[in-house]
């Protein structure tokens, strides 16, 4: 019997058949790979075309197609970047930069105490300067201060006794300003007696505050000071409130129409609110409405017994009213101060009217008999020391400020 399996011819045939089969398999695999490659290529091109059309449709119609919105809604709002990327930055309130260039003896100590409570409650940065005797700055001092203010982490509220600073003059973003003023004669009287006799916090408190003041000046009768035209009771010392709003220009220190009108213009353009101390609760209410991220709940804090325990020993001592004749002289000397005060009061009442608050008085002009009621009309705030007047050599900075030819 022949063994066919061991035949050379048969073996050659089997090997050839196996090679043909492998060749056909390799051909079909190559074709299949080519087929899949073409399909993948076509799919990619179609996807790219669809993306381009979708992008064009988005731009022409101002938004994504409805189908993309539905897909987005189905997949959810979260993305990989949302889940694994850096935390979303805190959304800042507007405005996030506020300056309170507080006017001396106009209730600013009360407001600053409230701000300390509110800063902790609402998590904003409160920077309160302890400089009380430098309201007028040189050019370089202005730039340094404005740059320092601009580096405070936002949102922030910066407070200091300083005349208005024009940030835009130095190409720095202008913060929003707020302030409070007071009846000019009442402000003057409060400061006059406080500098001499301090408050109820200590019997010798006034001696500590003004140790350089001699007894003949300390016990100077206010009527004599006014009627005999002492420097403390005459201009330019009486021209005090307007420069806080006029600015750093040397002419802002001179009692006159130029400084007055410049101050009014700055209020309109740069101050969110300027209130009057005689209506402090309404001022706080407006601040709560206009700046809720800073002043929310301020009125309830202000009315709380706990808050008023902080200032129950701060009333000015030995304060009394001058004669009517002396008050009339003061009123004439402070005509620009009262013009500005009446302007602010009218603006404040207008703002109150816009949000539905009624004003106690709608008459912008002071009647002659207002002088008789001056002692009782203004509720005394927590007292604070007004900045001391700068020395005469500081007035020599006129030359250093010549660069400010026009604010």
XYZ file of N, CA and C in Angstrom, residues 49-259:
633
model
N -16.876 68.892 9.110
C -17.817 69.715 8.345
C -19.007 70.122 9.210
N -19.502 69.152 9.983
C -20.631 69.447 10.877
C -20.251 70.501 11.915
N -19.044 70.399 12.438
C -18.578 71.381 13.423
C -18.484 72.778 12.805
N -17.940 72.842 11.586
C -17.809 74.138 10.916
C -19.174 74.748 10.639
N -20.119 73.903 10.180
C -21.463 74.405 9.908
C -22.150 74.870 11.193
N -21.931 74.074 12.258
C -22.525 74.460 13.537
C -21.951 75.757 14.065
N -20.631 75.925 13.916
C -19.994 77.160 14.365
C -20.500 78.355 13.564
N -20.641 78.164 12.233
C -21.162 79.243 11.393
C -22.593 79.590 11.777
N -23.391 78.562 12.003
C -24.788 78.787 12.409
C -24.855 79.511 13.742
N -23.964 79.159 14.674
C -23.898 79.803 15.996
C -23.605 81.295 15.862
N -22.640 81.622 14.998
C -22.247 83.018 14.851
C -23.317 83.838 14.137
N -23.969 83.233 13.139
C -24.969 83.980 12.382
C -26.259 84.192 13.164
N -26.559 83.306 14.066
C -27.839 83.372 14.776
C -27.688 83.808 16.236
N -26.470 84.135 16.630
C -26.291 84.658 17.970
C -26.406 83.627 19.074
N -26.285 82.366 18.774
C -26.374 81.344 19.804
C -26.246 79.958 19.212
N -26.095 78.919 20.027
C -25.935 77.555 19.530
C -27.257 76.999 18.995
N -27.190 76.023 18.078
C -28.414 75.376 17.591
C -29.162 74.686 18.731
N -30.444 74.472 18.505
C -31.273 73.861 19.535
C -30.803 72.458 19.875
N -30.358 71.713 18.848
C -29.919 70.346 19.098
C -28.717 70.311 20.025
N -27.806 71.301 19.885
C -26.649 71.340 20.769
C -27.053 71.683 22.195
N -28.045 72.558 22.324
C -28.541 72.888 23.657
C -29.167 71.666 24.313
N -29.920 70.876 23.521
C -30.547 69.672 24.062
C -29.500 68.643 24.485
N -28.455 68.521 23.656
C -27.370 67.602 24.019
C -26.673 68.076 25.292
N -26.450 69.384 25.370
C -25.801 69.949 26.559
C -26.655 69.715 27.800
N -27.964 69.885 27.650
C -28.851 69.656 28.784
C -28.858 68.188 29.186
N -28.793 67.299 28.186
C -28.786 65.874 28.480
C -27.503 65.461 29.201
N -26.383 66.004 28.740
C -25.096 65.649 29.345
C -24.885 66.331 30.688
N -25.600 67.438 30.918
C -25.420 68.171 32.172
C -24.531 69.374 31.963
N -24.625 70.311 32.921
C -23.866 71.557 32.814
C -22.398 71.400 33.204
N -22.087 70.369 33.959
C -20.718 70.176 34.426
C -19.825 69.702 33.294
N -18.604 70.184 33.263
C -17.614 69.756 32.280
C -16.398 69.213 33.013
N -15.473 68.660 32.251
C -14.258 68.129 32.863
C -13.465 69.234 33.546
N -13.425 70.404 32.881
C -12.694 71.530 33.472
C -13.359 71.979 34.767
N -14.710 71.951 34.759
C -15.422 72.337 35.977
C -15.077 71.411 37.130
N -14.992 70.108 36.831
C -14.787 69.118 37.885
C -13.330 68.972 38.289
N -12.416 69.200 37.360
C -11.019 68.908 37.635
C -10.094 70.116 37.507
N -10.611 71.222 37.001
C -9.780 72.400 36.816
C -9.681 73.228 38.087
N -9.049 74.404 38.006
C -8.932 75.284 39.174
C -10.299 75.819 39.587
N -10.470 76.213 40.853
C -11.772 76.706 41.312
C -12.168 77.986 40.584
N -13.456 78.143 40.385
C -13.963 79.336 39.702
C -13.675 80.571 40.543
N -13.111 81.616 39.941
C -12.816 82.831 40.722
C -14.085 83.448 41.287
N -13.949 84.089 42.464
C -15.093 84.696 43.135
C -15.642 85.848 42.302
N -16.948 85.847 42.116
C -17.586 86.918 41.362
C -17.678 88.153 42.247
N -17.048 89.245 41.814
C -16.997 90.455 42.622
C -18.266 91.262 42.452
N -18.753 91.863 43.525
C -19.920 92.745 43.415
C -19.525 94.050 42.732
N -20.513 94.790 42.284
C -20.238 96.106 41.719
C -20.954 97.150 42.551
N -20.250 98.198 42.967
C -18.808 98.415 42.806
C -18.012 97.603 43.821
N -16.813 97.238 43.459
C -15.959 96.459 44.354
C -14.839 97.298 44.964
N -14.794 98.610 44.613
C -13.808 99.526 45.181
C -14.549 100.777 45.672
N -14.554 100.990 46.977
C -15.292 102.108 47.563
C -14.359 102.894 48.484
N -14.423 104.225 48.391
C -13.642 105.101 49.266
C -14.595 105.993 50.059
N -14.359 106.052 51.344
C -15.106 106.940 52.240
C -14.099 107.957 52.776
N -13.970 109.114 52.085
C -12.995 110.128 52.506
C -13.648 111.026 53.558
N -13.777 110.464 54.710
C -14.644 111.011 55.752
C -14.257 112.430 56.169
N -15.283 113.263 56.355
C -15.119 114.644 56.792
C -15.114 114.671 58.316
N -14.164 115.412 58.906
C -14.040 115.465 60.361
C -15.276 116.013 61.039
N -15.650 115.407 62.159
C -16.776 115.841 62.981
C -18.110 115.744 62.255
N -18.234 114.771 61.356
C -19.501 114.552 60.639
C -19.981 113.113 60.805
N -19.731 112.538 61.973
C -20.255 111.209 62.273
C -19.463 110.059 61.704
N -18.256 110.319 61.203
C -17.523 109.239 60.550
C -17.071 108.163 61.530
N -16.835 108.552 62.797
C -16.441 107.518 63.759
C -17.566 106.516 63.960
N -18.789 106.988 63.961
C -19.942 106.091 64.049
C -19.960 105.128 62.869
N -19.764 105.664 61.665
C -19.820 104.829 60.467
C -18.666 103.832 60.434
N -17.474 104.253 60.852
C -16.331 103.346 60.843
C -16.543 102.193 61.821
N -17.118 102.470 62.996
C -17.431 101.393 63.932
C -18.429 100.410 63.324
N -19.404 100.937 62.615
C -20.358 100.060 61.930
C -19.661 99.241 60.849
N -18.744 99.865 60.125
C -18.053 99.159 59.049
C -17.196 98.010 59.577
N -16.620 98.174 60.741
C -15.825 97.085 61.309
C -16.685 95.850 61.573
N -17.901 96.078 62.024
C -18.823 94.959 62.242
C -19.256 94.368 60.907
N -19.567 95.240 59.951
C -20.059 94.779 58.651
C -18.979 94.059 57.850
N -17.724 94.489 57.970
C -16.641 93.846 57.220
C -16.490 92.385 57.633
N -16.609 92.132 58.914
C -16.534 90.748 59.394
C -17.763 89.953 58.991
N -18.895 90.611 58.983
C -20.156 89.930 58.663
C -20.267 89.589 57.177
N -19.837 90.528 56.308
C -20.029 90.362 54.865
C -18.750 90.026 54.107
N -17.641 89.879 54.819
C -16.386 89.419 54.215
C -15.884 90.343 53.102
N -15.768 91.632 53.403
C -15.068 92.531 52.504
C -13.890 93.132 53.264
N -12.932 93.649 52.541
C -11.722 94.193 53.149
C -11.940 95.653 53.539
N -11.803 95.939 54.823
C -11.912 97.299 55.335
C -10.524 97.777 55.723
N -10.077 98.863 55.102
C -8.791 99.474 55.428
C -9.089 100.875 55.933
N -8.852 101.094 57.221
C -9.142 102.386 57.835
C -7.830 103.035 58.256
N -7.484 104.125 57.589
C -6.228 104.812 57.871
C -6.306 105.552 59.200
N -5.196 105.539 59.940
C -5.136 106.268 61.208
C -4.440 107.620 61.042
N -4.283 108.063 59.790
C -3.693 109.383 59.526
C -4.816 110.424 59.543
N -4.738 111.368 60.496
C -5.807 112.352 60.652
C -5.349 113.773 60.342
N -4.102 113.980 60.054
C -3.591 115.347 59.912
C -2.912 115.586 58.572
N -3.332 114.817 57.550
C -2.716 114.967 56.226
C -3.812 114.809 55.175
N -4.548 115.891 54.962
C -5.637 115.841 53.995
C -5.210 116.313 52.620
N -4.146 117.120 52.560
C -3.659 117.666 51.296
C -2.306 117.035 50.987
N -2.165 116.514 49.778
C -1.000 115.711 49.421
C -0.262 116.312 48.236
N 1.045 116.040 48.180
C 1.816 116.394 46.997
C 1.485 115.408 45.879
N 1.997 115.701 44.692
C 1.747 114.824 43.548
C 2.218 113.400 43.831
N 3.431 113.261 44.347
C 3.980 111.931 44.590
C 3.223 111.218 45.707
N 2.804 111.952 46.708
C 2.012 111.342 47.780
C 0.661 110.861 47.257
N 0.082 111.616 46.349
C -1.179 111.187 45.750
C -1.008 109.886 44.975
N 0.015 109.846 44.136
C 0.243 108.656 43.315
C 0.508 107.442 44.199
N 1.351 107.602 45.204
C 1.658 106.479 46.102
C 0.397 105.982 46.802
N -0.418 106.908 47.298
C -1.633 106.505 48.002
C -2.609 105.807 47.066
N -2.794 106.344 45.881
C -3.740 105.737 44.941
C -3.284 104.344 44.503
N -1.978 104.191 44.301
C -1.471 102.860 43.923
C -1.633 101.868 45.070
N -1.392 102.322 46.277
C -1.580 101.444 47.432
C -3.041 101.044 47.586
N -3.945 102.001 47.378
C -5.371 101.688 47.469
C -5.760 100.669 46.404
N -5.217 100.834 45.200
C -5.586 99.950 44.090
C -5.116 98.514 44.285
N -4.139 98.297 45.166
C -3.636 96.931 45.393
C -4.400 96.194 46.491
N -5.342 96.861 47.159
C -6.125 96.187 48.197
C -6.990 95.122 47.533
N -7.014 93.889 48.064
C -7.867 92.843 47.473
C -9.332 93.269 47.470
N -9.976 93.071 46.332
C -11.379 93.462 46.189
C -12.302 92.326 46.633
N -13.499 92.681 47.109
C -14.038 94.023 47.312
C -13.447 94.669 48.564
N -13.245 95.984 48.496
C -12.684 96.685 49.648
C -13.386 98.016 49.865
N -13.262 98.525 51.082
C -13.725 99.870 51.419
C -12.599 100.542 52.192
N -12.119 101.658 51.646
C -10.997 102.386 52.234
C -11.508 103.681 52.846
N -11.075 103.983 54.083
C -11.513 105.201 54.754
C -10.304 105.994 55.226
N -10.413 107.325 55.064
C -9.365 108.221 55.556
C -9.863 109.669 55.459
N -9.384 110.515 56.382
C -9.596 111.957 56.260
C -8.661 112.475 55.167
N -9.171 112.649 53.962
C -8.330 113.116 52.861
C -9.221 113.782 51.827
N -8.728 114.863 51.254
C -9.475 115.538 50.205
C -9.563 114.643 48.969
N -10.572 114.865 48.170
C -10.876 114.034 47.011
C -9.642 113.804 46.140
N -9.470 112.545 45.720
C -8.361 112.148 44.852
C -8.905 111.764 43.481
N -8.332 112.343 42.443
C -8.744 112.051 41.073
C -7.866 110.938 40.507
N -8.316 109.684 40.598
C -7.545 108.531 40.137
C -7.337 108.565 38.623
N -8.366 108.977 37.892
C -8.270 108.932 36.425
C -7.198 109.874 35.899
N -6.833 110.884 36.663
C -5.769 111.796 36.245
C -4.457 111.049 36.054
N -4.283 109.974 36.819
C -3.048 109.181 36.745
C -3.294 107.830 36.073
N -4.405 107.743 35.328
C -4.754 106.534 34.565
C -4.897 105.320 35.469
N -5.502 105.540 36.628
C -5.815 104.464 37.555
C -7.333 104.391 37.667
N -7.866 103.188 37.771
C -9.319 103.018 37.825
C -9.914 103.787 39.004
N -10.933 104.587 38.737
C -11.545 105.439 39.753
C -12.517 104.641 40.616
N -12.289 104.592 41.933
C -13.254 103.925 42.810
C -14.519 104.770 42.961
N -15.510 104.184 43.597
C -16.737 104.901 43.932
C -16.552 105.557 45.300
N -17.008 106.803 45.427
C -16.888 107.540 46.681
C -18.234 107.607 47.404
N -18.181 107.614 48.746
C -19.336 107.919 49.581
C -18.871 108.882 50.673
N -19.802 109.634 51.280
C -19.433 110.541 52.356
C -20.685 111.021 53.082
N -20.466 111.686 54.210
C -21.537 112.290 55.003
C -21.050 113.656 55.453
N -21.915 114.673 55.339
C -21.576 115.989 55.848
C -22.625 116.424 56.866
N -22.406 117.598 57.425
C -23.206 118.059 58.546
C -23.438 119.564 58.414
N -24.465 120.074 59.081
C -24.678 121.511 59.119
C -23.356 122.187 59.481
N -22.862 123.101 58.659
C -21.511 123.653 58.854
C -21.274 124.291 60.218
N -22.231 125.070 60.728
C -22.019 125.705 62.029
C -21.994 124.656 63.134
N -22.879 123.687 63.055
C -22.875 122.618 64.057
C -21.563 121.855 64.043
N -21.039 121.597 62.848
C -19.758 120.903 62.752
C -18.640 121.729 63.390
N -18.641 123.029 63.114
C -17.623 123.912 63.674
C -17.702 123.962 65.202
N -18.917 124.105 65.745
C -19.069 124.185 67.197
C -18.641 122.883 67.871
N -19.006 121.773 67.278
C -18.631 120.481 67.849
C -17.116 120.347 67.927
N -16.424 120.757 66.859
C -14.974 120.658 66.865
C -14.332 121.670 67.812
N -14.884 122.858 67.893
C -14.320 123.916 68.733
C -14.239 123.461 70.187
N -15.322 122.922 70.714
C -15.344 122.524 72.122
C -14.671 121.175 72.351
N -14.725 120.307 71.370
C -14.097 118.994 71.536
C -12.583 119.121 71.623
N -11.990 120.001 70.801
C -10.548 120.201 70.846
C -10.102 120.726 72.210
N -10.969 121.475 72.871
C -10.595 122.089 74.140
C -10.886 121.199 75.343
N -12.036 120.528 75.298
C -12.483 119.841 76.513
C -12.758 118.353 76.317
N -12.577 117.826 75.122
C -12.722 116.398 74.914
C -14.131 115.911 75.162
N -14.251 114.692 75.728
C -15.557 114.098 75.981
C -15.562 113.446 77.349
N -16.611 112.689 77.618
C -16.799 112.095 78.946
C -15.948 110.847 79.190
N -15.113 110.479 78.234
C -14.307 109.266 78.430
C -13.201 109.458 79.450
N -12.847 110.684 79.749
C -11.811 110.908 80.756
C -11.722 112.376 81.091
N -11.513 112.692 82.350
C -11.497 114.083 82.785
C -10.350 114.856 82.156
N -9.213 114.202 81.939
C -8.049 114.870 81.385
C -7.864 114.547 79.899
N -8.902 114.024 79.289
C -8.784 113.608 77.897
C -8.395 114.763 76.983
N -8.952 115.938 77.225
C -8.672 117.088 76.364
C -7.213 117.537 76.480
N -6.612 117.363 77.678
C -5.214 117.745 77.850
C -4.294 116.817 77.070
N -4.696 115.568 76.954
C -3.896 114.604 76.195
C -3.989 114.888 74.706
N -5.174 115.285 74.244
C -5.380 115.521 72.821
C -4.664 116.776 72.336
N -4.746 117.835 73.115
C -4.169 119.117 72.680
C -3.239 119.660 73.767
N -2.121 118.984 74.026
C -1.229 119.436 75.103
C -0.553 120.767 74.784
N -0.453 121.118 73.506
C 0.227 122.356 73.127
C -0.662 123.579 73.302
N -1.958 123.358 73.546
C -2.886 124.483 73.661
C -2.746 125.159 75.030
N -2.517 126.460 75.031
C -2.378 127.212 76.273
C -3.753 127.528 76.858
N -3.758 127.848 78.140
C -5.028 128.057 78.826
C -5.815 129.227 78.260
N -5.125 130.284 77.850
C -5.863 131.424 77.319
C -6.563 131.088 76.005
N -6.009 130.139 75.271
C -6.675 129.671 74.056
C -7.745 128.635 74.390
N -7.443 127.740 75.331
C -8.379 126.686 75.687
C -9.684 127.265 76.240
N -9.595 128.273 77.039
C -10.781 128.841 77.687
C -11.257 130.125 76.998
N -10.868 130.310 75.742
C -11.301 131.470 74.975
C -12.799 131.378 74.718
N -13.531 132.428 75.101
C -14.974 132.452 74.874
C -15.252 132.435 73.373
N -16.158 131.569 72.955
C -16.405 131.404 71.528
C -16.974 132.671 70.897
N -17.721 133.445 71.650
C -18.255 134.699 71.118
C -17.125 135.688 70.831
N -16.137 135.720 71.718
C -14.972 136.579 71.490
C -14.204 136.094 70.270
N -14.052 134.799 70.158
C -13.339 134.214 69.013
C -13.993 134.632 67.705
N -15.330 134.602 67.669
C -16.053 134.938 66.433
C -16.061 136.439 66.178
N -16.479 137.190 67.167
C -16.695 138.622 66.958
C -15.391 139.400 66.797
N -14.307 138.888 67.395
C -13.024 139.571 67.266
C -12.139 138.944 66.188
N -12.736 138.071 65.426
C -12.108 137.566 64.202
C -10.799 136.818 64.459
N -10.797 135.922 65.470
C -9.638 135.063 65.691
C -9.483 134.107 64.507
N -8.261 133.680 64.191
C -8.041 132.797 63.031
C -8.902 131.534 63.060
N -9.091 130.943 64.240
C -9.862 129.702 64.339
C -11.319 129.917 63.967
N -11.800 131.131 64.090
C -13.217 131.410 63.863
C -13.449 132.256 62.617
N -12.511 132.241 61.698
C -12.660 133.011 60.466
C -12.058 132.229 59.311
N -12.277 132.720 58.109
C -11.721 132.056 56.932
C -10.218 132.295 56.850
N -9.444 131.344 56.290
C -9.910 130.156 55.568
C -10.185 128.941 56.448
N -10.009 129.056 57.779
C -10.226 127.898 58.639
C -11.682 127.426 58.622
N -12.611 128.340 58.396
C -14.023 127.963 58.350
C -14.398 127.289 57.033
N -13.568 127.439 56.014
C -13.813 126.816 54.715
C -13.274 125.390 54.798
N -14.088 124.488 55.278
C -13.591 123.174 55.681
C -14.207 122.019 54.897
N -15.523 122.003 54.711
C -16.201 120.864 54.082
C -15.956 120.832 52.579
N -16.080 121.971 51.911
C -15.975 122.016 50.447
C -14.670 121.416 49.928
N -13.490 121.707 50.525
C -12.248 121.120 49.992
C -12.234 119.590 49.976
N -12.977 118.941 50.864
C -13.028 117.476 50.849
C -13.609 116.952 49.541
N -14.406 117.747 48.878
C -15.046 117.323 47.634
C -14.443 118.015 46.413
N -13.796 119.149 46.626
C -13.154 119.861 45.523
C -11.918 119.118 45.049
N -11.046 118.709 45.974
C -9.874 117.937 45.580
C -8.569 118.520 46.068
N -7.475 118.169 45.381
C -6.132 118.501 45.814
C -5.571 119.770 45.174
N -6.297 120.368 44.271
C -5.817 121.594 43.624
C -5.674 122.693 44.672
N -4.592 123.495 44.618
C -4.411 124.572 45.610
C -5.602 125.515 45.712
N -6.297 125.750 44.603
C -7.431 126.667 44.622
C -8.623 126.094 45.382
N -8.611 124.783 45.624
C -9.690 124.170 46.407
C -9.680 124.650 47.855
N -8.569 125.205 48.319
C -8.469 125.666 49.709
C -8.951 127.103 49.881
N -9.192 127.770 48.769
C -9.562 129.177 48.840
C -11.078 129.320 48.774
N -11.709 129.934 49.785
C -13.162 130.111 49.758
C -13.581 130.903 48.528
N -14.419 130.302 47.695
C -14.827 130.988 46.479
C -15.703 130.112 45.602
N -16.186 130.695 44.522
C -17.103 130.009 43.619
C -16.399 128.864 42.889
N -15.108 129.059 42.514
C -14.407 128.020 41.765
C -14.377 126.707 42.543
N -13.952 126.760 43.794
C -13.881 125.551 44.618
C -15.269 124.968 44.853
